[in-house]
PDB file of C-alpha atoms in Angstrom:
ATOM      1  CA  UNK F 256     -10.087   4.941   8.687  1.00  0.00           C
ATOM      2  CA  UNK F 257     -14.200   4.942  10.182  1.00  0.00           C
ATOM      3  CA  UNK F 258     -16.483   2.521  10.594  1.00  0.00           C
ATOM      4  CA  UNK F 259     -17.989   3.824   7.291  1.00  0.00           C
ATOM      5  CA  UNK F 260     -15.214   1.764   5.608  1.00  0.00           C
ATOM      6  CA  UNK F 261     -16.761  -1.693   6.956  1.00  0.00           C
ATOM      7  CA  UNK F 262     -20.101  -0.472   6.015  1.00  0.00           C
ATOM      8  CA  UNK F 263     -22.093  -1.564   2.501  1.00  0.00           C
ATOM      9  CA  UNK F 264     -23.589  -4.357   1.086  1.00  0.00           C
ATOM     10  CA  UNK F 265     -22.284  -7.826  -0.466  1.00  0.00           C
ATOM     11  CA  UNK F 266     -23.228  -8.492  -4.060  1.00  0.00           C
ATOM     12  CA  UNK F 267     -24.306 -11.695  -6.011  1.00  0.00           C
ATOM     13  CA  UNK F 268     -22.058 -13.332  -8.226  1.00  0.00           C
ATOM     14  CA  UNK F 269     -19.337 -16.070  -8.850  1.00  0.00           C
ATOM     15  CA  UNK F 270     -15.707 -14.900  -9.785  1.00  0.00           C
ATOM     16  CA  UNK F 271     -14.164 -16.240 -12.726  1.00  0.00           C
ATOM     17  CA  UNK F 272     -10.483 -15.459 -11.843  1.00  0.00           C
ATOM     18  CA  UNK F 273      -8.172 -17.784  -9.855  1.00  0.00           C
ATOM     19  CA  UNK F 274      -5.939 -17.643  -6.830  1.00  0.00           C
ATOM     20  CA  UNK F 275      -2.142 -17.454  -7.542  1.00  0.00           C
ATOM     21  CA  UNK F 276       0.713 -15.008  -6.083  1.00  0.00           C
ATOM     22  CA  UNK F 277       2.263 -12.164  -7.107  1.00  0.00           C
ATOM     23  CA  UNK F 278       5.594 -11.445  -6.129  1.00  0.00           C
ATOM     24  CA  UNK F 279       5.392 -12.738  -2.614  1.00  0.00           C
ATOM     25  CA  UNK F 280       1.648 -11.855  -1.831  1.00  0.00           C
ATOM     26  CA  UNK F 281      -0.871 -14.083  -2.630  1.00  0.00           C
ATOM     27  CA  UNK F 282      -3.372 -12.680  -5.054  1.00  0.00           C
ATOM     28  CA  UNK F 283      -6.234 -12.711  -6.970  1.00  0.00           C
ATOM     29  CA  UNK F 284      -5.514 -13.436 -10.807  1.00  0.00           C
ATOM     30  CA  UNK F 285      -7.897 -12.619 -13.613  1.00  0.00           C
ATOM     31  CA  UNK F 286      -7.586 -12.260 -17.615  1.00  0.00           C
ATOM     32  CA  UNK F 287      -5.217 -13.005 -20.187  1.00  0.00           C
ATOM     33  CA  UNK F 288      -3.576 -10.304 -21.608  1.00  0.00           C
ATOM     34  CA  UNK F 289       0.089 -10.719 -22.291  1.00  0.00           C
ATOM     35  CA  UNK F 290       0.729  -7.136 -22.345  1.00  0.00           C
ATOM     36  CA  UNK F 291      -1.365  -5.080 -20.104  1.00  0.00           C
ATOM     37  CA  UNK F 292      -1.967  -5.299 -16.575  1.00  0.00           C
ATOM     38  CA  UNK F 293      -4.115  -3.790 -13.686  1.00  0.00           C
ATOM     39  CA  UNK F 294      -3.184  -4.268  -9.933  1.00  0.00           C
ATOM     40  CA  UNK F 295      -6.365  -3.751  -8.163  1.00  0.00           C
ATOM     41  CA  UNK F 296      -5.578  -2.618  -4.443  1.00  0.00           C
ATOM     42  CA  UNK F 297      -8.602  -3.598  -2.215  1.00  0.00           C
ATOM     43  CA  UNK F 298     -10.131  -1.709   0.454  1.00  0.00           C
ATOM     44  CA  UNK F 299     -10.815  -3.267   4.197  1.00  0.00           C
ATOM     45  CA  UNK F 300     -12.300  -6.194   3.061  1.00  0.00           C
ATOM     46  CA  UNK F 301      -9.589  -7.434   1.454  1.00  0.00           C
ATOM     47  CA  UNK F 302      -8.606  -9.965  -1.791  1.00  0.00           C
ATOM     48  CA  UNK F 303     -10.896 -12.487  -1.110  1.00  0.00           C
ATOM     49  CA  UNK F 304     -14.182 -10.073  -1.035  1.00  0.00           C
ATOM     50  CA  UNK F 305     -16.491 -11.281  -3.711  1.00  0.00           C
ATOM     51  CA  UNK F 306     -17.545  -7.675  -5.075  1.00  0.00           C
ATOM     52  CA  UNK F 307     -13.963  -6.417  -5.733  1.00  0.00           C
ATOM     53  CA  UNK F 308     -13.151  -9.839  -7.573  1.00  0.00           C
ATOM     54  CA  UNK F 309     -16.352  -9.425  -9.302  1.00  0.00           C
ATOM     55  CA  UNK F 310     -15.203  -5.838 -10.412  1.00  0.00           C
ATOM     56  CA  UNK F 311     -11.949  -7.379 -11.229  1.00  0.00           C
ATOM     57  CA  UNK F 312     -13.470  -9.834 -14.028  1.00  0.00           C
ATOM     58  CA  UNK F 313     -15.090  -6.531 -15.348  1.00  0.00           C
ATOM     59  CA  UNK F 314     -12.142  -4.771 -15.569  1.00  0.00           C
ATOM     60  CA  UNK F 315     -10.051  -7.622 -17.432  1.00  0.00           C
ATOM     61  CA  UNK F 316     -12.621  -8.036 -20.212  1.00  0.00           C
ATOM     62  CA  UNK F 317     -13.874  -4.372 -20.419  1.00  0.00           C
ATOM     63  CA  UNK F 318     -10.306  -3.140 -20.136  1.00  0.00           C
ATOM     64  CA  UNK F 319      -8.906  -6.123 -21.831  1.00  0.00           C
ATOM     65  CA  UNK F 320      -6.144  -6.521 -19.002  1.00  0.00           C
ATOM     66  CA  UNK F 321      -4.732  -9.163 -16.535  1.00  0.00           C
ATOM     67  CA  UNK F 322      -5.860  -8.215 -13.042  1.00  0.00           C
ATOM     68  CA  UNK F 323      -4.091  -8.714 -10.455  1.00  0.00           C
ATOM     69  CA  UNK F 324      -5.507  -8.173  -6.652  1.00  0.00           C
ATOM     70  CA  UNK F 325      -3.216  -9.435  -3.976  1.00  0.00           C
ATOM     71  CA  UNK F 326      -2.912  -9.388  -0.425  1.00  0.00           C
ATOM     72  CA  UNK F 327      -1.641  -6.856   1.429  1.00  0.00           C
ATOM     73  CA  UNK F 328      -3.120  -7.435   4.439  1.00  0.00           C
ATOM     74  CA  UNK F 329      -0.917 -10.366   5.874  1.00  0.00           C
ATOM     75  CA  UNK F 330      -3.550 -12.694   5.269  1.00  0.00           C
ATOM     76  CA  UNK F 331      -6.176 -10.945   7.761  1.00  0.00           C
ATOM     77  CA  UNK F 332      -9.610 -11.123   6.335  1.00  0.00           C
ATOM     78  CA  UNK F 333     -13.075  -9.420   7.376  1.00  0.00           C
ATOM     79  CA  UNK F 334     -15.796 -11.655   7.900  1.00  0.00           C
ATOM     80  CA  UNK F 335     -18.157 -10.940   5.193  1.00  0.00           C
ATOM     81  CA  UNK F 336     -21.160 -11.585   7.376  1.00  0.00           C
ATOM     82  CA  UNK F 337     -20.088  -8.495   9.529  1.00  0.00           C
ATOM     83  CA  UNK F 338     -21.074  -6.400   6.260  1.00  0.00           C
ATOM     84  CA  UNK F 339     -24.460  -8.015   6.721  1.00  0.00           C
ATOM     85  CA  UNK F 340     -25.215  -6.945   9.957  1.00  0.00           C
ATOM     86  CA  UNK F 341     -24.132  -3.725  11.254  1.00  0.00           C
ATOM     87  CA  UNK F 342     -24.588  -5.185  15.213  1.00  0.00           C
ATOM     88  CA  UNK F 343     -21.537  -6.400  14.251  1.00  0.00           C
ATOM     89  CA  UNK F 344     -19.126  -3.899  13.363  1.00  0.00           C
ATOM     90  CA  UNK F 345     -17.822  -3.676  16.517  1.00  0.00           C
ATOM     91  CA  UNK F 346     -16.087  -7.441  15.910  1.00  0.00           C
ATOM     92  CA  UNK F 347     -13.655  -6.022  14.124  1.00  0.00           C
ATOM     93  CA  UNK F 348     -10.349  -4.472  15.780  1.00  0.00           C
ATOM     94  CA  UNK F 349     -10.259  -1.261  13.305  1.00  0.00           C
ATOM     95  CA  UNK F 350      -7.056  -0.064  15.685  1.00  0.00           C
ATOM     96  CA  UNK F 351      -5.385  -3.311  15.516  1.00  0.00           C
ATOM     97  CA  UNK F 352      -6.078  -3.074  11.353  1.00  0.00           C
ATOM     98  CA  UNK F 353      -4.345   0.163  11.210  1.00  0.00           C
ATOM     99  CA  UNK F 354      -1.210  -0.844  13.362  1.00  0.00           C
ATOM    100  CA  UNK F 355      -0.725  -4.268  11.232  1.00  0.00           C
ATOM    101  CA  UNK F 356      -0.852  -2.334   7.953  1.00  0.00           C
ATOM    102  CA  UNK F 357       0.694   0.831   8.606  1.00  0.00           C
ATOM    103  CA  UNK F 358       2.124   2.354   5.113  1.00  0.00           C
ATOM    104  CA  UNK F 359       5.718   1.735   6.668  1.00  0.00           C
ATOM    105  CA  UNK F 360       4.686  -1.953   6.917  1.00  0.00           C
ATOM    106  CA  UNK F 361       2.568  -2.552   3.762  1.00  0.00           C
ATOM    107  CA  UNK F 362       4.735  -0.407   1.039  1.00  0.00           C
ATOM    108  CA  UNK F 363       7.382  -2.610   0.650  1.00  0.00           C
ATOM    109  CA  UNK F 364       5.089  -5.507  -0.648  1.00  0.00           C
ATOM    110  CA  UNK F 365       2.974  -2.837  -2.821  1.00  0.00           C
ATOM    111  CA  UNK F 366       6.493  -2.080  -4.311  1.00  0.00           C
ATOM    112  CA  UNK F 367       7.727  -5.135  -5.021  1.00  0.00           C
ATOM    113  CA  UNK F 368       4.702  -6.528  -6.185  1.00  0.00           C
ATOM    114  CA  UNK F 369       4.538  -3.649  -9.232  1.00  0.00           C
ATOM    115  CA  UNK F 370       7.781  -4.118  -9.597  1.00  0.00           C
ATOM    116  CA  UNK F 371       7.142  -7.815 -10.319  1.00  0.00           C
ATOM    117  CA  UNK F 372       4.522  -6.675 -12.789  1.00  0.00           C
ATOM    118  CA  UNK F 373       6.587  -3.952 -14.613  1.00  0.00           C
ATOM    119  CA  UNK F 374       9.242  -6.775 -15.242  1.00  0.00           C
ATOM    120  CA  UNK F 375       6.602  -8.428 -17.080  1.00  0.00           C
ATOM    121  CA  UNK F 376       3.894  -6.250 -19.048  1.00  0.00           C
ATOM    122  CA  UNK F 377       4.495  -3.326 -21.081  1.00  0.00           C
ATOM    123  CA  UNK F 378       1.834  -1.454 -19.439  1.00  0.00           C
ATOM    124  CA  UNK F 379       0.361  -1.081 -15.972  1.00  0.00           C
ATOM    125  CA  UNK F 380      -2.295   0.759 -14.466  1.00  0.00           C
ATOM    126  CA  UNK F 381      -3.125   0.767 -10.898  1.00  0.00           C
ATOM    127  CA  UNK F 382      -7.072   0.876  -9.103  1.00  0.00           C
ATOM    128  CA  UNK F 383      -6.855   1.721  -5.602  1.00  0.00           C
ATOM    129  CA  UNK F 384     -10.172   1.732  -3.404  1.00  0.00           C
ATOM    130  CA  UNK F 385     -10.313   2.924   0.067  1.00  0.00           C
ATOM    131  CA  UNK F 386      -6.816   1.875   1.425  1.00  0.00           C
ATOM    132  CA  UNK F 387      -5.642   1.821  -1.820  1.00  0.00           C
ATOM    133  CA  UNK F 388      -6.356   5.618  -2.624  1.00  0.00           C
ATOM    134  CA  UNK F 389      -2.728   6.931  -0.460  1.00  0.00           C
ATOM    135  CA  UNK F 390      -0.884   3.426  -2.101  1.00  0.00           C
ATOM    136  CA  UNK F 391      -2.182   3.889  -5.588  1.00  0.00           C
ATOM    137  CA  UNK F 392      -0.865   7.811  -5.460  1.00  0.00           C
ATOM    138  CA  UNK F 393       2.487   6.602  -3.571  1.00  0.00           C
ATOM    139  CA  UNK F 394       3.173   4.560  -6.813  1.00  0.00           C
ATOM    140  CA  UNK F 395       2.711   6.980  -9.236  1.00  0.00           C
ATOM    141  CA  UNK F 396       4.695   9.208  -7.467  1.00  0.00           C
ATOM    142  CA  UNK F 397       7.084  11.435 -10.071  1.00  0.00           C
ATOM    143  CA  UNK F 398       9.844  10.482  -7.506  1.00  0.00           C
ATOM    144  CA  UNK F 399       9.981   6.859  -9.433  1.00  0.00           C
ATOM    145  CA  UNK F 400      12.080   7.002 -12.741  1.00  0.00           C
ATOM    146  CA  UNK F 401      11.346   5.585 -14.670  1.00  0.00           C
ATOM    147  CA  UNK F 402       7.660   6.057 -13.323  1.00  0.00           C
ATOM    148  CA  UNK F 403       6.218   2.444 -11.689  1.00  0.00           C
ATOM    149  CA  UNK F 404       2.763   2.232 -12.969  1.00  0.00           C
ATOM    150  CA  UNK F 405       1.748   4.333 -16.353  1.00  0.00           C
ATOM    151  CA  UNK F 406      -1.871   5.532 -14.577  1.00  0.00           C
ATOM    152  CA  UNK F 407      -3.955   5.247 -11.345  1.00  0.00           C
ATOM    153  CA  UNK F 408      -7.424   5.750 -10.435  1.00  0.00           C
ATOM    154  CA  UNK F 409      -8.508   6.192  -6.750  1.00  0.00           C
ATOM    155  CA  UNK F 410     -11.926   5.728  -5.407  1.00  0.00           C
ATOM    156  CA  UNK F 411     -12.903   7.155  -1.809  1.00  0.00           C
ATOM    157  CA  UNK F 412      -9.479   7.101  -1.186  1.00  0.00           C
ATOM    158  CA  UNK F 413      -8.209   6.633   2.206  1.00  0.00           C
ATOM    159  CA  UNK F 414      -5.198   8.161   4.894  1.00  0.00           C
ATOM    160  CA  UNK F 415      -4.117  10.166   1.570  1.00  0.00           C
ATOM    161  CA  UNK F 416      -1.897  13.182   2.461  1.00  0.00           C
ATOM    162  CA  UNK F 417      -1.184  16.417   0.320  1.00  0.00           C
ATOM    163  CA  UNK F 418       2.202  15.592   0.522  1.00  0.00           C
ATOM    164  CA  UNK F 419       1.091  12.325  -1.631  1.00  0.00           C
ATOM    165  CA  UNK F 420      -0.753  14.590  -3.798  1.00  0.00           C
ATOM    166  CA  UNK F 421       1.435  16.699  -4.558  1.00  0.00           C
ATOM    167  CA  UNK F 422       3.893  14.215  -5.430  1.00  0.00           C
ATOM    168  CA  UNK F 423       1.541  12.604  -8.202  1.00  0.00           C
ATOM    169  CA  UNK F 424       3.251  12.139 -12.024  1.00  0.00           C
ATOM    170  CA  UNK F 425       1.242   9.734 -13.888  1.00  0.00           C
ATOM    171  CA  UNK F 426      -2.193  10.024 -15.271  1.00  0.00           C
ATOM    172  CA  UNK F 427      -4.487  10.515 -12.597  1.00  0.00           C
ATOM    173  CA  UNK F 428      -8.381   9.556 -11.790  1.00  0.00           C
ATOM    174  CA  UNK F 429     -10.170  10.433  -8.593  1.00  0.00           C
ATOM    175  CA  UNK F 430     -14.091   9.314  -7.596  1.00  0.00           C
ATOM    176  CA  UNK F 431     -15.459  11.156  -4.793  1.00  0.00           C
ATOM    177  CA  UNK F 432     -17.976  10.291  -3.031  1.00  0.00           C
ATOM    178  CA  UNK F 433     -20.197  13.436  -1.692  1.00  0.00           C
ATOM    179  CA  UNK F 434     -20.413  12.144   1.354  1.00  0.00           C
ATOM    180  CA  UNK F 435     -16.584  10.930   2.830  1.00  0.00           C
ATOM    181  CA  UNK F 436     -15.226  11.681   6.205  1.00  0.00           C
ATOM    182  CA  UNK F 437     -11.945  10.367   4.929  1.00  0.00           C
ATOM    183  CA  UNK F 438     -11.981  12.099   1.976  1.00  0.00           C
ATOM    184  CA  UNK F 439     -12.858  15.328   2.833  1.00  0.00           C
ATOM    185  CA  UNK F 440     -14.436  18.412   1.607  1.00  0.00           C
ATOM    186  CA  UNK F 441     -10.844  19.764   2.676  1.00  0.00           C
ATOM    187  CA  UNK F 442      -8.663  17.202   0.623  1.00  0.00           C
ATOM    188  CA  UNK F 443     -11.165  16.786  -2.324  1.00  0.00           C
ATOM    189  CA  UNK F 444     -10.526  21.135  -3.224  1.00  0.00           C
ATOM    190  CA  UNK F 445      -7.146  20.510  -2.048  1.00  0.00           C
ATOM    191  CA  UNK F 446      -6.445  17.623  -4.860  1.00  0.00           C
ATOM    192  CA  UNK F 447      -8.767  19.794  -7.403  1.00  0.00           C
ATOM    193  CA  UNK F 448      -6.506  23.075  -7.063  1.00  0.00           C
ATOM    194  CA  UNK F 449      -2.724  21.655  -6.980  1.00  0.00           C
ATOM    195  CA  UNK F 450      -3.073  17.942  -9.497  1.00  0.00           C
ATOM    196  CA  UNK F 451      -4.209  20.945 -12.376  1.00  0.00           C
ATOM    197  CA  UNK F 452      -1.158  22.531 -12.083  1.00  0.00           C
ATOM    198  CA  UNK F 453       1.173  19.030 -11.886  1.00  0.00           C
ATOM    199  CA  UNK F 454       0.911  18.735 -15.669  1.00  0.00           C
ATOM    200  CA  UNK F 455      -0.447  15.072 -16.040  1.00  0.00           C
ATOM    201  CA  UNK F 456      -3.841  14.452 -16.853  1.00  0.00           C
ATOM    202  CA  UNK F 457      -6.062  14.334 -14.623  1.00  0.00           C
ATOM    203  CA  UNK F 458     -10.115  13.411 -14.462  1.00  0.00           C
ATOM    204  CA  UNK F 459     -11.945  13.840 -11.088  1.00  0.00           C
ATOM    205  CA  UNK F 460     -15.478  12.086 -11.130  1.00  0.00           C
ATOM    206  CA  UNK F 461     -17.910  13.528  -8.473  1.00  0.00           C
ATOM    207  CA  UNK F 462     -20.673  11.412  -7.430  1.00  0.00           C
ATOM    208  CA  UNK F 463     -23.322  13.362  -5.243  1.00  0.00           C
ATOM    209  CA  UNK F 464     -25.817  11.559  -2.922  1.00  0.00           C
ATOM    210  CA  UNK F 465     -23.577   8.394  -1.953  1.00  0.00           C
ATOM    211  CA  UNK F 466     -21.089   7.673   1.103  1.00  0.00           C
ATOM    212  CA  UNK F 467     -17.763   6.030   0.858  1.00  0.00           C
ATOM    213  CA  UNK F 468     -17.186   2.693  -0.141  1.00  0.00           C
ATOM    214  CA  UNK F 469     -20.088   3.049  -2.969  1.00  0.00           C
ATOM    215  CA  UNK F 470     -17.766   1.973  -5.582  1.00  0.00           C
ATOM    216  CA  UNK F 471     -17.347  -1.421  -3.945  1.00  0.00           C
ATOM    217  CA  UNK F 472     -19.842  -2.352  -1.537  1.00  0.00           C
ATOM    218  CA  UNK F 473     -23.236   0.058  -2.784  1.00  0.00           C
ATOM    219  CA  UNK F 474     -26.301  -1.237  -2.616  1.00  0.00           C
ATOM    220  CA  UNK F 475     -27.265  -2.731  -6.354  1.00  0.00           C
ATOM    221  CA  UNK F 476     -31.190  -2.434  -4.839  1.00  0.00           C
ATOM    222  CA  UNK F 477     -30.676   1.547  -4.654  1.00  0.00           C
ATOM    223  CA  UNK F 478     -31.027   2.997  -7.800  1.00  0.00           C
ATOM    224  CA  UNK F 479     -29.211   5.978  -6.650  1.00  0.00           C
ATOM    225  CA  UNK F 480     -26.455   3.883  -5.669  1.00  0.00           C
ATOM    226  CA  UNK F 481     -26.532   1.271  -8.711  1.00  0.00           C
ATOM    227  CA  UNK F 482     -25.989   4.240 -10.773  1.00  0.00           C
ATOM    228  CA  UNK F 483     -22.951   5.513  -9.396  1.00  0.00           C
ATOM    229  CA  UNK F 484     -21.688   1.925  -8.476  1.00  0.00           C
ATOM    230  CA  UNK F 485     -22.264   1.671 -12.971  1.00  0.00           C
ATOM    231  CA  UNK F 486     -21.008   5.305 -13.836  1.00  0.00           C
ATOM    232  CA  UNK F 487     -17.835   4.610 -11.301  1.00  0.00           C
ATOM    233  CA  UNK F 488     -16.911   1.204 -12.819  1.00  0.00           C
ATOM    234  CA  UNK F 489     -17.305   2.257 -16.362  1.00  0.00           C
ATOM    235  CA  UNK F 490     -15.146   5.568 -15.488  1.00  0.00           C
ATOM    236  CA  UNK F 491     -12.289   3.473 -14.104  1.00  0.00           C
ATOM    237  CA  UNK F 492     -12.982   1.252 -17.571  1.00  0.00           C
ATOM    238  CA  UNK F 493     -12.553   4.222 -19.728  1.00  0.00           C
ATOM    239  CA  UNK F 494      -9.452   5.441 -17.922  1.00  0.00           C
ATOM    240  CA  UNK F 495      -7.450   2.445 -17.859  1.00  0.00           C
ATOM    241  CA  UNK F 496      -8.463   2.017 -21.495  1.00  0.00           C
ATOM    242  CA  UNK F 497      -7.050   5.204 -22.147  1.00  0.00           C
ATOM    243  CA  UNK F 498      -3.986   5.500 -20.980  1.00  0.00           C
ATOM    244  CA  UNK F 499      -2.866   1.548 -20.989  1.00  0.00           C
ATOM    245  CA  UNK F 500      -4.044   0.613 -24.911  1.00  0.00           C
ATOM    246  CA  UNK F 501      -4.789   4.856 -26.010  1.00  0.00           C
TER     247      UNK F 501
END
C-alpha cells in the first residue's frame, strides 16, 4: 500500500445501518434480507468511514441484500480529518498498518466471518475495496468446496498476487482505476489474459481519468469523478444482482 490509499475526499450523508458483530468482528449491519447477503470489506479507512457505510445502504436496497462491513482492522481507525488535509498524511503509521494486518493475521477473521454468513443466507456475495481486492479473491478461491462466497467484485484492489488470481472460481468483477500504482498496468493485463481462460464469468470495468480509491473516497464536486464514483457503484449493483437473485 501508498499514500494514494489515504488520499480522497469524505462525503455528506447519515448512515442508516447499525453497529452489531459478525462472527467475532464487530461490524457494520445494514438491510433486511433473510436470504441474501453482501460482506463489504473496507479499504484503509476502515468500518466506521461514513462513505463506505453510505455505499453500504445503497447496496442493501439497490441489491436488496443484508450488508455486512466488519472490522478487520483490530479496532484501529484513521482519523477522518487526515482525509481532509493532506499535511497530514504523514500521522498515520502506513508500516505499522501493514505489519498489524498482514494477510497471515487478518484471514482467519475474513474466514470465519463468511463462514458465519454462509451458515446463515443462501447466498453471498463479497465487495472488496482497496485491502479488500487480495481478501475478496482469497475467498472465492476454487480451493474452497464447496466455494465460500457465490461472487466478488474488487475495486482498486490492493497487495493482490497472480497466484490469487489465478486461483479465482466464482463469478468475478474487477474496477480499475487508470491511474493505480497498486494495481498496475502489469497486474491489470495480467488478470485480463489468465481470469478468461478460468471459466467463471468474469466483467472487468475500466474507468480512465481517475486514481485509486475513486470508488470510495472521489470527489462528488468532480464531474469526472462523480461519474465513475456512479458508473462503479451501479456496476457492483448490477453484479451482485446478478449472480446473488439472477
Amino acid at each position: 500500500m501508498s499514500q494514494c490509499c489515504l488520499q480522497g475526499f469524505q462525503w455528506d450523508g447519515t448512515p442508516e445501518g447499525k453497529e452489531s458483530t459478525l462472527a467475532n468482528n464487530k461490524a457494520y449491519v445494514t438491510g433486511s434480507n433473510p436470504d441474501v447477503a453482501i460482506m463489504v470489506i473496507a479499504d484503509l479507512f476502515g468500518w466506521t468511514f461514513i462513505n463506505e457505510r453510505l455505499l453500504s445502504d445503497h447496496y442493501a436496497k439497490e441489491a436488496d441484500a443484508t450488508v455486512f462491513m466488519p472490522d478487520f482492522f483490530g479496532g484501529d481507525v484513521i482519523p477522518s480529518e487526515i482525509i481532509r488535509d493532506n499535511s497530514r498524511l504523514r500521522e498515520f503509521d502506513l508500516s505499522g498498518f501493514h505489519k498489524h494486518n498482514a494477510k497471515e493475521i487478518r484471514w482467519p477473521e475474513l474466514l470465519s466471518c463468511v463462514k458465519a454468513l454462509r451458515s446463515q443466507y443462501k447466498r453471498i456475495g463479497v465487495l472488496g475495496y482497496c485491502y479488500g481486492g487480495w481478501s475478496s479473491f482469497r475467498l472465492g478461491s476454487q480451493s474452497h468446496s464447496p466455494p465460500l462466497v457465490d461472487c466478488i467484485s474488487a475495486a482498486h484492489p490492493t497487495w493482490l498476487t497472480e497466484e490469487e488470481i489465478d486461483d479465482i472460481g466464482v463469478p468475478v468483477q474487477i474496477l480499475a482505476p487508470e491511474v493505480d500504482p497498486l494495481f498496475t498496468p502489469e497486474l491489470k493485463a495480467y488478470a485480463n489474459s489468465v481470469i478468461p481462460t478460468k471459466s467463471v464469468p468474469y466483467d472487468y470495468q475500466f474507468f480512465p481519468g481517475v486514481e485509486h480509491s475513486f470508488a470510495t473516497r472521489g470527489n462528488p464536486n468532480d464531474e469526472k469523478e462523480r461519474r465513475a464514483m456512479v458508473r462503479g457503484k451501479n456496476a457492483q449493483v448490477a453484479w451482485m444482482r446478478e449472480w446473488l437473485h439472477g
